[in-house]
PDB file of C-alpha atoms and ligand atoms in Angstrom:
ATOM      1  CA  UNK X 202      -5.316 -13.779   5.021  1.00  0.00           C
ATOM      2  CA  UNK X 203      -8.039 -11.583   6.478  1.00  0.00           C
ATOM      3  CA  UNK X 204      -8.551  -8.173   4.844  1.00  0.00           C
ATOM      4  CA  UNK X 205     -10.146  -5.222   6.657  1.00  0.00           C
ATOM      5  CA  UNK X 206     -10.930  -1.866   5.060  1.00  0.00           C
ATOM      6  CA  UNK X 207     -10.672   1.103   7.430  1.00  0.00           C
ATOM      7  CA  UNK X 208     -11.271   4.841   7.125  1.00  0.00           C
ATOM      8  CA  UNK X 209      -7.985   5.760   8.795  1.00  0.00           C
ATOM      9  CA  UNK X 210      -4.822   7.830   8.532  1.00  0.00           C
ATOM     10  CA  UNK X 211      -2.246   5.077   7.959  1.00  0.00           C
ATOM     11  CA  UNK X 212       0.287   6.697  10.302  1.00  0.00           C
ATOM     12  CA  UNK X 213      -2.166   6.181  13.186  1.00  0.00           C
ATOM     13  CA  UNK X 214      -2.211   2.391  12.883  1.00  0.00           C
ATOM     14  CA  UNK X 215       1.359   2.321  14.290  1.00  0.00           C
ATOM     15  CA  UNK X 216       2.268  -0.636  16.472  1.00  0.00           C
ATOM     16  CA  UNK X 217      -0.935  -2.515  15.535  1.00  0.00           C
ATOM     17  CA  UNK X 218       0.848  -3.785  12.386  1.00  0.00           C
ATOM     18  CA  UNK X 219       4.299  -5.161  11.558  1.00  0.00           C
ATOM     19  CA  UNK X 220       4.565  -3.078   8.373  1.00  0.00           C
ATOM     20  CA  UNK X 221       3.074   0.061   6.866  1.00  0.00           C
ATOM     21  CA  UNK X 222       3.189   0.473   3.090  1.00  0.00           C
ATOM     22  CA  UNK X 223       4.250   3.806   1.619  1.00  0.00           C
ATOM     23  CA  UNK X 224       3.000   4.926  -1.826  1.00  0.00           C
ATOM     24  CA  UNK X 225       6.271   6.541  -2.856  1.00  0.00           C
ATOM     25  CA  UNK X 226       7.928   7.684  -6.087  1.00  0.00           C
ATOM     26  CA  UNK X 227      10.993   6.216  -7.832  1.00  0.00           C
ATOM     27  CA  UNK X 228      13.460   8.345  -5.836  1.00  0.00           C
ATOM     28  CA  UNK X 229      12.214   7.033  -2.445  1.00  0.00           C
ATOM     29  CA  UNK X 230      13.272  10.440  -1.105  1.00  0.00           C
ATOM     30  CA  UNK X 231       9.837  11.616   0.000  1.00  0.00           C
ATOM     31  CA  UNK X 232       7.123  13.715  -1.602  1.00  0.00           C
ATOM     32  CA  UNK X 233       3.556  14.828  -0.954  1.00  0.00           C
ATOM     33  CA  UNK X 234       0.423  12.825  -0.088  1.00  0.00           C
ATOM     34  CA  UNK X 235       0.759   9.746   2.082  1.00  0.00           C
ATOM     35  CA  UNK X 236       4.539   9.675   1.391  1.00  0.00           C
ATOM     36  CA  UNK X 237       4.983  13.098   2.986  1.00  0.00           C
ATOM     37  CA  UNK X 238       2.805  12.164   5.972  1.00  0.00           C
ATOM     38  CA  UNK X 239       4.757   8.922   6.532  1.00  0.00           C
ATOM     39  CA  UNK X 240       8.141  10.687   6.360  1.00  0.00           C
ATOM     40  CA  UNK X 241       6.988  13.390   8.794  1.00  0.00           C
ATOM     41  CA  UNK X 242       5.604  10.835  11.240  1.00  0.00           C
ATOM     42  CA  UNK X 243       8.591   8.447  10.994  1.00  0.00           C
ATOM     43  CA  UNK X 244      11.186  11.204  11.421  1.00  0.00           C
ATOM     44  CA  UNK X 245      14.396  12.188   9.574  1.00  0.00           C
ATOM     45  CA  UNK X 246      16.187   8.854  10.065  1.00  0.00           C
ATOM     46  CA  UNK X 247      13.759   7.356   7.524  1.00  0.00           C
ATOM     47  CA  UNK X 248      15.083   9.666   4.795  1.00  0.00           C
ATOM     48  CA  UNK X 249      18.671   8.782   5.783  1.00  0.00           C
ATOM     49  CA  UNK X 250      17.949   5.092   5.250  1.00  0.00           C
ATOM     50  CA  UNK X 251      15.999   5.761   2.035  1.00  0.00           C
ATOM     51  CA  UNK X 252      19.042   7.531   0.573  1.00  0.00           C
ATOM     52  CA  UNK X 253      20.947   4.210   0.748  1.00  0.00           C
ATOM     53  CA  UNK X 254      18.348   2.211  -1.239  1.00  0.00           C
ATOM     54  CA  UNK X 255      19.040   3.459  -4.790  1.00  0.00           C
ATOM     55  CA  UNK X 256      15.388   4.189  -5.583  1.00  0.00           C
ATOM     56  CA  UNK X 257      12.625   1.788  -6.609  1.00  0.00           C
ATOM     57  CA  UNK X 258      10.974   0.983  -9.952  1.00  0.00           C
ATOM     58  CA  UNK X 259       7.179   1.120 -10.418  1.00  0.00           C
ATOM     59  CA  UNK X 260       5.630  -2.137  -9.219  1.00  0.00           C
ATOM     60  CA  UNK X 261       8.601  -3.061  -7.004  1.00  0.00           C
ATOM     61  CA  UNK X 262       9.076  -2.674  -3.246  1.00  0.00           C
ATOM     62  CA  UNK X 263      11.836  -2.041  -0.693  1.00  0.00           C
ATOM     63  CA  UNK X 264      11.810  -2.162   3.117  1.00  0.00           C
ATOM     64  CA  UNK X 265      13.190   0.186   5.759  1.00  0.00           C
ATOM     65  CA  UNK X 266      12.836   0.287   9.520  1.00  0.00           C
ATOM     66  CA  UNK X 267       9.691   1.897  10.942  1.00  0.00           C
ATOM     67  CA  UNK X 268      11.412   4.507  13.153  1.00  0.00           C
ATOM     68  CA  UNK X 269       8.899   6.721  15.012  1.00  0.00           C
ATOM     69  CA  UNK X 270       5.912   5.006  13.363  1.00  0.00           C
ATOM     70  CA  UNK X 271       6.329   2.175  15.886  1.00  0.00           C
ATOM     71  CA  UNK X 272       5.926  -0.589  13.318  1.00  0.00           C
ATOM     72  CA  UNK X 273       8.817  -2.961  12.511  1.00  0.00           C
ATOM     73  CA  UNK X 274       9.080  -1.985   8.848  1.00  0.00           C
ATOM     74  CA  UNK X 275       7.935   0.516   6.270  1.00  0.00           C
ATOM     75  CA  UNK X 276       7.562  -1.138   2.879  1.00  0.00           C
ATOM     76  CA  UNK X 277       7.988   1.425   0.118  1.00  0.00           C
ATOM     77  CA  UNK X 278       6.423   0.781  -3.247  1.00  0.00           C
ATOM     78  CA  UNK X 279       5.865   2.845  -6.374  1.00  0.00           C
ATOM     79  CA  UNK X 280       2.504   2.593  -8.082  1.00  0.00           C
ATOM     80  CA  UNK X 281       1.835   3.403 -11.734  1.00  0.00           C
ATOM     81  CA  UNK X 282       1.219   6.905 -13.041  1.00  0.00           C
ATOM     82  CA  UNK X 283      -2.180   6.162 -14.549  1.00  0.00           C
ATOM     83  CA  UNK X 284      -1.829   8.347 -17.652  1.00  0.00           C
ATOM     84  CA  UNK X 285       1.720   7.416 -18.656  1.00  0.00           C
ATOM     85  CA  UNK X 286       2.390   3.875 -17.425  1.00  0.00           C
ATOM     86  CA  UNK X 287       2.268   1.423 -20.377  1.00  0.00           C
ATOM     87  CA  UNK X 288       0.240  -1.087 -18.311  1.00  0.00           C
ATOM     88  CA  UNK X 289      -1.100   0.565 -15.145  1.00  0.00           C
ATOM     89  CA  UNK X 290      -3.194  -2.443 -14.133  1.00  0.00           C
ATOM     90  CA  UNK X 291      -0.212  -4.798 -14.215  1.00  0.00           C
ATOM     91  CA  UNK X 292       2.053  -2.307 -12.418  1.00  0.00           C
ATOM     92  CA  UNK X 293      -0.532  -1.714  -9.670  1.00  0.00           C
ATOM     93  CA  UNK X 294      -1.047  -5.472  -9.239  1.00  0.00           C
ATOM     94  CA  UNK X 295       2.729  -5.920  -8.955  1.00  0.00           C
ATOM     95  CA  UNK X 296       2.994  -3.108  -6.413  1.00  0.00           C
ATOM     96  CA  UNK X 297       0.491  -4.836  -4.092  1.00  0.00           C
ATOM     97  CA  UNK X 298       1.912  -8.328  -4.657  1.00  0.00           C
ATOM     98  CA  UNK X 299       5.560  -7.320  -4.214  1.00  0.00           C
ATOM     99  CA  UNK X 300       4.736  -5.666  -0.885  1.00  0.00           C
ATOM    100  CA  UNK X 301       3.031  -8.863   0.279  1.00  0.00           C
ATOM    101  CA  UNK X 302       5.930 -11.038  -0.954  1.00  0.00           C
ATOM    102  CA  UNK X 303       8.468  -8.819   0.814  1.00  0.00           C
ATOM    103  CA  UNK X 304       6.415  -8.892   4.034  1.00  0.00           C
ATOM    104  CA  UNK X 305       6.214 -12.689   3.816  1.00  0.00           C
ATOM    105  CA  UNK X 306       9.968 -12.950   3.207  1.00  0.00           C
ATOM    106  CA  UNK X 307      10.513 -10.903   6.395  1.00  0.00           C
ATOM    107  CA  UNK X 308       8.198 -13.247   8.312  1.00  0.00           C
ATOM    108  CA  UNK X 309       5.632 -10.537   9.063  1.00  0.00           C
ATOM    109  CA  UNK X 310       2.080 -11.236  10.207  1.00  0.00           C
ATOM    110  CA  UNK X 311       0.295  -7.954   9.530  1.00  0.00           C
ATOM    111  CA  UNK X 312       0.528  -5.129   7.024  1.00  0.00           C
ATOM    112  CA  UNK X 313      -1.356  -1.895   6.289  1.00  0.00           C
ATOM    113  CA  UNK X 314      -1.716  -0.444   2.774  1.00  0.00           C
ATOM    114  CA  UNK X 315      -2.878   2.966   1.608  1.00  0.00           C
ATOM    115  CA  UNK X 316      -4.783   3.356  -1.666  1.00  0.00           C
ATOM    116  CA  UNK X 317      -1.736   3.171  -3.957  1.00  0.00           C
ATOM    117  CA  UNK X 318      -1.686   5.493  -7.027  1.00  0.00           C
ATOM    118  CA  UNK X 319      -5.127   7.080  -6.510  1.00  0.00           C
ATOM    119  CA  UNK X 320      -3.827  10.505  -5.449  1.00  0.00           C
ATOM    120  CA  UNK X 321      -1.065  12.322  -7.336  1.00  0.00           C
ATOM    121  CA  UNK X 322      -0.655   9.378  -9.719  1.00  0.00           C
ATOM    122  CA  UNK X 323      -4.277   9.710 -10.934  1.00  0.00           C
ATOM    123  CA  UNK X 324      -5.572   6.110 -10.898  1.00  0.00           C
ATOM    124  CA  UNK X 325      -9.417   6.179 -10.755  1.00  0.00           C
ATOM    125  CA  UNK X 326     -10.434   4.852  -7.336  1.00  0.00           C
ATOM    126  CA  UNK X 327     -13.022   2.340  -8.578  1.00  0.00           C
ATOM    127  CA  UNK X 328     -10.592   0.726 -11.006  1.00  0.00           C
ATOM    128  CA  UNK X 329      -7.776   0.768  -8.451  1.00  0.00           C
ATOM    129  CA  UNK X 330     -10.005  -0.875  -5.828  1.00  0.00           C
ATOM    130  CA  UNK X 331     -10.858  -3.697  -8.266  1.00  0.00           C
ATOM    131  CA  UNK X 332      -7.181  -4.294  -9.013  1.00  0.00           C
ATOM    132  CA  UNK X 333      -6.356  -4.247  -5.307  1.00  0.00           C
ATOM    133  CA  UNK X 334      -9.172  -6.659  -4.366  1.00  0.00           C
ATOM    134  CA  UNK X 335      -8.215  -9.082  -7.123  1.00  0.00           C
ATOM    135  CA  UNK X 336      -4.492  -9.013  -6.264  1.00  0.00           C
ATOM    136  CA  UNK X 337      -5.021  -9.478  -2.518  1.00  0.00           C
ATOM    137  CA  UNK X 338      -7.747 -12.111  -2.857  1.00  0.00           C
ATOM    138  CA  UNK X 339      -5.602 -14.260  -5.158  1.00  0.00           C
ATOM    139  CA  UNK X 340      -2.462 -14.067  -3.037  1.00  0.00           C
ATOM    140  CA  UNK X 341      -1.351 -17.165  -1.134  1.00  0.00           C
ATOM    141  CA  UNK X 342       0.183 -15.792   2.048  1.00  0.00           C
ATOM    142  CA  UNK X 343       2.974 -17.539   3.953  1.00  0.00           C
ATOM    143  CA  UNK X 344       3.225 -15.639   7.243  1.00  0.00           C
ATOM    144  CA  UNK X 345       0.832 -12.712   6.754  1.00  0.00           C
ATOM    145  CA  UNK X 346      -2.553 -13.284   8.361  1.00  0.00           C
ATOM    146  CA  UNK X 347      -3.981  -9.742   8.537  1.00  0.00           C
ATOM    147  CA  UNK X 348      -4.115  -6.963   5.966  1.00  0.00           C
ATOM    148  CA  UNK X 349      -5.563  -3.513   6.624  1.00  0.00           C
ATOM    149  CA  UNK X 350      -6.447  -1.079   3.859  1.00  0.00           C
ATOM    150  CA  UNK X 351      -6.245   2.374   5.409  1.00  0.00           C
ATOM    151  CA  UNK X 352      -8.328   4.552   3.101  1.00  0.00           C
ATOM    152  CA  UNK X 353      -8.165   8.258   3.994  1.00  0.00           C
ATOM    153  CA  UNK X 354      -9.614  10.858   4.172  1.00  0.00           C
ATOM    154  CA  UNK X 355     -12.573  10.103   1.874  1.00  0.00           C
ATOM    155  CA  UNK X 356     -15.424   7.894   3.160  1.00  0.00           C
ATOM    156  CA  UNK X 357     -16.704   7.389  -0.410  1.00  0.00           C
ATOM    157  CA  UNK X 358     -13.326   5.897  -1.361  1.00  0.00           C
ATOM    158  CA  UNK X 359     -13.515   3.549   1.616  1.00  0.00           C
ATOM    159  CA  UNK X 360     -16.985   2.391   0.522  1.00  0.00           C
ATOM    160  CA  UNK X 361     -15.621   1.702  -2.976  1.00  0.00           C
ATOM    161  CA  UNK X 362     -12.829  -0.508  -1.579  1.00  0.00           C
ATOM    162  CA  UNK X 363     -15.265  -2.286   0.723  1.00  0.00           C
ATOM    163  CA  UNK X 364     -17.606  -3.035  -2.198  1.00  0.00           C
ATOM    164  CA  UNK X 365     -14.720  -4.243  -4.383  1.00  0.00           C
ATOM    165  CA  UNK X 366     -13.733  -6.779  -1.718  1.00  0.00           C
ATOM    166  CA  UNK X 367     -17.328  -7.877  -1.060  1.00  0.00           C
ATOM    167  CA  UNK X 368     -17.941  -8.400  -4.765  1.00  0.00           C
ATOM    168  CA  UNK X 369     -14.759 -10.376  -5.155  1.00  0.00           C
ATOM    169  CA  UNK X 370     -15.511 -12.649  -2.201  1.00  0.00           C
ATOM    170  CA  UNK X 371     -19.095 -13.110  -3.433  1.00  0.00           C
ATOM    171  CA  UNK X 372     -17.889 -14.011  -6.944  1.00  0.00           C
ATOM    172  CA  UNK X 373     -15.474 -16.564  -5.552  1.00  0.00           C
ATOM    173  CA  UNK X 374     -17.915 -18.142  -3.134  1.00  0.00           C
TER     174      UNK X 374
HETATM  175  N1  AR6 R 847      -3.295   7.824   5.335  1.00  0.00           N
HETATM  176  C1  AR6 R 847      -3.832   7.041   4.371  1.00  0.00           C
HETATM  177  N2  AR6 R 847      -4.029   7.465   3.107  1.00  0.00           N
HETATM  178  C2  AR6 R 847      -3.672   8.737   2.798  1.00  0.00           C
HETATM  179  C3  AR6 R 847      -3.097   9.619   3.744  1.00  0.00           C
HETATM  180  C4  AR6 R 847      -2.906   9.112   5.064  1.00  0.00           C
HETATM  181  N3  AR6 R 847      -2.370   9.855   6.038  1.00  0.00           N
HETATM  182  N4  AR6 R 847      -2.856  10.805   3.148  1.00  0.00           N
HETATM  183  C5  AR6 R 847      -3.266  10.700   1.870  1.00  0.00           C
HETATM  184  N5  AR6 R 847      -3.763   9.452   1.662  1.00  0.00           N
HETATM  185  P1  AR6 R 847      -0.877   9.804  -2.924  1.00  0.00           P
HETATM  186  P2  AR6 R 847       0.016   8.165  -5.228  1.00  0.00           P
HETATM  187  C6  AR6 R 847      -4.339   8.879   0.434  1.00  0.00           C
HETATM  188  O1  AR6 R 847      -0.913  11.024  -3.762  1.00  0.00           O
HETATM  189  O2  AR6 R 847      -1.214   8.506  -5.984  1.00  0.00           O
HETATM  190  C7  AR6 R 847       3.614  11.476  -3.516  1.00  0.00           C
HETATM  191  O3  AR6 R 847       4.027  12.791  -3.734  1.00  0.00           O
HETATM  192  C8  AR6 R 847      -4.787   9.835  -0.617  1.00  0.00           C
HETATM  193  O4  AR6 R 847      -6.023  10.441  -0.263  1.00  0.00           O
HETATM  194  O5  AR6 R 847      -0.278   9.888  -1.575  1.00  0.00           O
HETATM  195  O6  AR6 R 847       0.501   6.756  -5.207  1.00  0.00           O
HETATM  196  C9  AR6 R 847       4.738  10.485  -3.740  1.00  0.00           C
HETATM  197  O7  AR6 R 847       5.997  10.999  -3.375  1.00  0.00           O
HETATM  198  C10 AR6 R 847      -4.941   8.882  -1.808  1.00  0.00           C
HETATM  199  O8  AR6 R 847      -6.196   8.231  -1.724  1.00  0.00           O
HETATM  200  O9  AR6 R 847      -0.046   8.607  -3.675  1.00  0.00           O
HETATM  201  C11 AR6 R 847       4.655  10.211  -5.203  1.00  0.00           C
HETATM  202  O10 AR6 R 847       5.340  11.187  -5.962  1.00  0.00           O
HETATM  203  C12 AR6 R 847      -3.834   7.842  -1.566  1.00  0.00           C
HETATM  204  O11 AR6 R 847      -3.373   8.076  -0.224  1.00  0.00           O
HETATM  205  C13 AR6 R 847       3.185  10.306  -5.495  1.00  0.00           C
HETATM  206  O12 AR6 R 847       2.633  11.148  -4.486  1.00  0.00           O
HETATM  207  C14 AR6 R 847      -2.668   7.912  -2.501  1.00  0.00           C
HETATM  208  O13 AR6 R 847      -2.360   9.245  -2.812  1.00  0.00           O
HETATM  209  C15 AR6 R 847       2.498   8.949  -5.409  1.00  0.00           C
HETATM  210  O14 AR6 R 847       1.158   9.101  -5.802  1.00  0.00           O
END
């Protein structure tokens, strides 16, 4: 599974990937940040489908169609709220892993993630990047061969993710 870190608005990666991950909240009914951008770009039919899903717990994931985003699926996950989650590291790890497992179960080959939980949910970027790099590097993919991390809009954040992945690969030979 090849991982590439990009400085990119995730809604612009479109048909280049089979699935785009949304950093949502438990309601799955939209919000601010990347969630709001994804709903606006995908169009109102996304919200209609989300209403049928019955929400999503932190660390879990659910799939919808991609609608106007031109990817096959949007995989919605809920990251931890850093200051109130009883175990934010475990919840963030689960959020990444459950998106990958769901993508594999759908037979997908490529997936794009945003930086889950590091906006409204307050997870410090450096810590979140370490958790992300560890989760992705340890995952044994079935059908997924390419993962993009679309970090946006901050170049410093992208550098932090890049370093986290380099360090992890270096540590593991
Ligand atoms: N492409 C990629 N990343 C983006 C984009 C974009 N277009 N826009 C923002 N980001 P956040 P969370 C980055 O707050 O912390 C929502 O209201 C952003 O700079 O979107 O998981 C939901 O409904 C940050 O680095 O998600 C939930 O209530 C990262 O995406 C809550 O926020 C995550 O920031 C979820 O909070």
